[in-house]
């Protein structure tokens, strides 16, 4: 006799079994994961780096409807999650007493999370594949931010040297040192090692 889902607990138990079979480390599965004032049903966190990899929300309905009030609230809270780049958000749903469940992924291009857009997921990626995709996305965000910061600094330095050349202001050694320190602190979060004006800043991994 097929198993029937009568609670979100039974739905959660079934998904955890699938994740373990897909190679997800048991210590990566964090139930009732809290971020600030928000609690999520299940978070996948890399045990080595502590990086957030994915979030799962469970929904058992008498009628299969995604946009219930409870789910809308959770999705709106997810939008405020303080993370550098969006991580996958999956909704695991089933009808009360049903024998099957489905997994859908929230599309981030949905501008209004009160009417979210989903794509059906036929098979979840294994742990290493999912982790690699999330890390690659974060690296791209870091590179984009570094490019923007470098462009801003370049223009500011150009303006500063034009003002100095025009005798509108004067760049002293003290000001140059202070400027170097400010630039170093500004770029430090985006680089592993930075050398500027004889000083070296190294960020621990």
CSV table of C-alpha atoms in Angstrom, one decimal:
chain,number,residue,atom,x,y,z
A,1,UNK,CA,0.0,0.0,0.0
A,2,UNK,CA,1.4,3.4,-1.0
A,3,UNK,CA,2.3,5.9,1.7
A,4,UNK,CA,-0.1,8.8,2.2
A,5,UNK,CA,1.0,12.2,3.3
A,6,UNK,CA,-1.1,13.4,6.2
A,7,UNK,CA,1.2,16.1,7.6
A,8,UNK,CA,4.1,18.3,6.7
A,9,UNK,CA,6.3,16.1,8.9
A,10,UNK,CA,5.7,13.1,6.7
A,11,UNK,CA,6.4,15.1,3.6
A,12,UNK,CA,9.6,16.4,5.2
A,13,UNK,CA,10.7,12.9,6.2
A,14,UNK,CA,10.3,11.7,2.6
A,15,UNK,CA,12.3,14.5,1.2
A,16,UNK,CA,15.2,14.0,3.7
A,17,UNK,CA,15.3,10.3,2.7
A,18,UNK,CA,15.7,11.4,-1.0
A,19,UNK,CA,18.3,14.0,-0.2
A,20,UNK,CA,20.4,11.4,1.7
A,21,UNK,CA,20.1,9.0,-1.2
A,22,UNK,CA,21.4,11.9,-3.5
A,23,UNK,CA,24.6,12.2,-1.4
A,24,UNK,CA,23.6,15.1,0.8
A,25,UNK,CA,25.6,14.9,4.1
A,26,UNK,CA,23.4,14.4,7.1
A,27,UNK,CA,25.1,17.3,8.8
A,28,UNK,CA,24.1,19.6,5.9
A,29,UNK,CA,20.4,19.2,6.6
A,30,UNK,CA,19.2,21.9,9.1
A,31,UNK,CA,15.6,21.6,10.2
A,32,UNK,CA,13.8,24.8,11.3
A,33,UNK,CA,16.8,26.9,10.2
A,34,UNK,CA,16.7,30.4,11.6
A,35,UNK,CA,18.0,33.5,9.8
A,36,UNK,CA,17.3,36.6,11.9
A,37,UNK,CA,13.6,36.5,12.8
A,38,UNK,CA,12.8,34.1,9.9
A,39,UNK,CA,12.6,30.3,10.3
A,40,UNK,CA,12.7,28.1,7.3
A,41,UNK,CA,11.6,24.4,7.2
A,42,UNK,CA,14.8,23.0,5.9
A,43,UNK,CA,18.1,24.6,4.9
A,44,UNK,CA,21.0,22.9,3.1
A,45,UNK,CA,24.3,24.3,4.5
A,46,UNK,CA,27.7,23.2,3.4
A,47,UNK,CA,29.3,21.6,6.5
A,48,UNK,CA,32.8,22.7,5.6
A,49,UNK,CA,32.3,26.4,4.6
A,50,UNK,CA,29.0,27.1,6.3
A,51,UNK,CA,27.6,28.5,3.0
A,52,UNK,CA,23.9,28.4,2.5
A,53,UNK,CA,23.2,26.1,-0.5
A,54,UNK,CA,19.4,25.8,-0.7
A,55,UNK,CA,16.1,26.2,1.2
A,56,UNK,CA,13.1,23.9,1.2
A,57,UNK,CA,9.6,24.8,2.3
A,58,UNK,CA,6.9,22.2,2.8
A,59,UNK,CA,3.2,22.7,2.1
A,60,UNK,CA,0.4,20.3,2.7
A,61,UNK,CA,-2.9,21.5,1.3
A,62,UNK,CA,-6.5,20.3,1.1
A,63,UNK,CA,-6.4,21.8,-2.3
A,64,UNK,CA,-3.2,22.0,-4.3
A,65,UNK,CA,-2.7,25.8,-4.3
A,66,UNK,CA,0.8,27.4,-4.1
A,67,UNK,CA,-0.2,31.0,-3.3
A,68,UNK,CA,-1.7,30.5,0.1
A,69,UNK,CA,-1.3,33.2,2.7
A,70,UNK,CA,1.2,31.3,4.7
A,71,UNK,CA,3.3,30.5,1.7
A,72,UNK,CA,3.2,34.1,0.5
A,73,UNK,CA,4.4,35.3,3.9
A,74,UNK,CA,7.3,32.9,3.8
A,75,UNK,CA,8.3,33.9,0.3
A,76,UNK,CA,8.2,37.6,1.1
A,77,UNK,CA,10.5,36.9,4.1
A,78,UNK,CA,12.8,34.9,1.9
A,79,UNK,CA,13.2,38.0,-0.4
A,80,UNK,CA,14.7,39.9,2.6
A,81,UNK,CA,17.2,37.2,3.4
A,82,UNK,CA,20.6,38.7,3.8
A,83,UNK,CA,22.6,36.7,1.3
A,84,UNK,CA,25.0,37.8,-1.4
A,85,UNK,CA,23.3,35.9,-4.2
A,86,UNK,CA,20.0,34.1,-4.4
A,87,UNK,CA,20.1,30.4,-3.4
A,88,UNK,CA,17.6,27.9,-4.8
A,89,UNK,CA,14.2,28.0,-3.0
A,90,UNK,CA,12.2,24.8,-3.4
A,91,UNK,CA,8.6,24.3,-2.5
A,92,UNK,CA,7.7,20.6,-1.6
A,93,UNK,CA,3.9,20.2,-1.8
A,94,UNK,CA,1.3,17.5,-1.6
A,95,UNK,CA,-2.5,17.2,-1.1
A,96,UNK,CA,-3.6,16.1,2.3
A,97,UNK,CA,-4.0,12.3,2.1
A,98,UNK,CA,-2.4,12.1,-1.3
A,99,UNK,CA,0.2,9.5,-2.3
A,100,UNK,CA,2.4,11.8,-4.4
A,101,UNK,CA,4.3,15.0,-3.9
A,102,UNK,CA,5.9,17.5,-6.2
A,103,UNK,CA,8.9,19.8,-6.0
A,104,UNK,CA,8.9,23.2,-7.5
A,105,UNK,CA,11.6,25.9,-7.7
A,106,UNK,CA,10.8,29.5,-7.3
A,107,UNK,CA,11.9,31.6,-10.2
A,108,UNK,CA,13.8,34.7,-9.1
A,109,UNK,CA,12.6,36.8,-12.0
A,110,UNK,CA,9.2,36.8,-10.3
A,111,UNK,CA,8.8,40.5,-9.4
A,112,UNK,CA,5.9,39.9,-7.1
A,113,UNK,CA,6.4,37.1,-4.7
A,114,UNK,CA,2.8,37.3,-3.6
A,115,UNK,CA,2.1,35.7,-7.0
A,116,UNK,CA,5.3,33.6,-7.4
A,117,UNK,CA,6.3,31.8,-10.5
A,118,UNK,CA,7.5,28.2,-10.3
A,119,UNK,CA,9.1,25.6,-12.5
A,120,UNK,CA,8.5,21.9,-11.8
A,121,UNK,CA,11.6,20.0,-10.7
A,122,UNK,CA,11.7,16.4,-11.9
A,123,UNK,CA,14.9,15.4,-10.1
A,124,UNK,CA,17.0,17.3,-7.5
A,125,UNK,CA,20.7,17.7,-8.3
A,126,UNK,CA,23.2,15.9,-6.1
A,127,UNK,CA,24.9,17.8,-3.3
A,128,UNK,CA,28.2,18.6,-5.1
A,129,UNK,CA,26.4,19.8,-8.2
A,130,UNK,CA,24.1,22.1,-6.3
A,131,UNK,CA,27.0,23.4,-4.2
A,132,UNK,CA,29.1,24.1,-7.3
A,133,UNK,CA,26.3,26.0,-9.0
A,134,UNK,CA,25.7,28.2,-5.9
A,135,UNK,CA,29.4,28.9,-5.4
A,136,UNK,CA,29.8,29.8,-9.1
A,137,UNK,CA,26.9,32.2,-8.8
A,138,UNK,CA,28.5,33.9,-5.8
A,139,UNK,CA,31.8,34.2,-7.5
A,140,UNK,CA,30.2,35.9,-10.4
A,141,UNK,CA,28.5,38.4,-8.1
A,142,UNK,CA,31.8,39.1,-6.4
A,143,UNK,CA,33.5,39.7,-9.8
A,144,UNK,CA,30.7,42.0,-10.9
A,145,UNK,CA,30.9,44.1,-7.7
A,146,UNK,CA,34.7,44.2,-7.9
A,147,UNK,CA,34.4,45.5,-11.5
A,148,UNK,CA,32.0,48.2,-10.4
A,149,UNK,CA,34.1,49.3,-7.4
A,150,UNK,CA,37.3,49.4,-9.6
A,151,UNK,CA,35.5,51.6,-12.1
A,152,UNK,CA,34.3,54.0,-9.4
A,153,UNK,CA,37.8,54.2,-7.9
A,154,UNK,CA,39.3,54.8,-11.3
A,155,UNK,CA,37.0,57.8,-12.0
A,156,UNK,CA,37.5,59.3,-8.6
A,157,UNK,CA,41.3,59.1,-8.9
A,158,UNK,CA,41.1,60.6,-12.3
A,159,UNK,CA,39.0,63.5,-11.0
A,160,UNK,CA,41.4,63.9,-8.0
A,161,UNK,CA,44.5,64.1,-10.2
A,162,UNK,CA,42.8,66.6,-12.5
A,163,UNK,CA,42.0,68.8,-9.5
A,164,UNK,CA,45.6,68.5,-8.3
A,165,UNK,CA,47.0,69.3,-11.8
A,166,UNK,CA,44.7,72.3,-12.0
A,167,UNK,CA,46.0,73.5,-8.5
A,168,UNK,CA,42.4,73.4,-7.2
A,169,UNK,CA,43.6,71.0,-4.5
A,170,UNK,CA,46.9,69.5,-3.5
A,171,UNK,CA,47.7,65.8,-3.0
A,172,UNK,CA,50.1,65.6,-0.2
A,173,UNK,CA,51.9,62.4,0.9
A,174,UNK,CA,49.6,62.2,4.0
A,175,UNK,CA,46.5,62.4,1.8
A,176,UNK,CA,47.9,59.9,-0.6
A,177,UNK,CA,48.5,57.4,2.2
A,178,UNK,CA,45.0,58.0,3.6
A,179,UNK,CA,43.6,57.5,0.1
A,180,UNK,CA,45.4,54.2,-0.2
A,181,UNK,CA,44.1,53.0,3.1
A,182,UNK,CA,40.5,53.9,2.1
A,183,UNK,CA,40.8,52.2,-1.2
A,184,UNK,CA,42.3,49.1,0.4
A,185,UNK,CA,39.5,48.8,2.9
A,186,UNK,CA,36.9,49.4,0.1
A,187,UNK,CA,38.3,46.6,-2.0
A,188,UNK,CA,39.3,44.2,0.8
A,189,UNK,CA,36.0,42.2,1.0
A,190,UNK,CA,36.3,41.3,-2.7
A,191,UNK,CA,39.9,40.2,-2.9
A,192,UNK,CA,42.0,37.5,-1.2
A,193,UNK,CA,45.2,39.6,-1.1
A,194,UNK,CA,45.8,43.2,-1.9
A,195,UNK,CA,49.0,45.2,-2.0
A,196,UNK,CA,48.8,49.0,-2.1
A,197,UNK,CA,51.4,51.7,-1.2
A,198,UNK,CA,53.7,49.1,0.4
A,199,UNK,CA,50.9,47.6,2.6
A,200,UNK,CA,49.5,44.2,2.1
A,201,UNK,CA,45.9,43.2,3.1
A,202,UNK,CA,45.1,39.5,3.2
A,203,UNK,CA,41.6,38.1,3.8
A,204,UNK,CA,41.3,34.8,5.6
A,205,UNK,CA,39.2,32.1,3.8
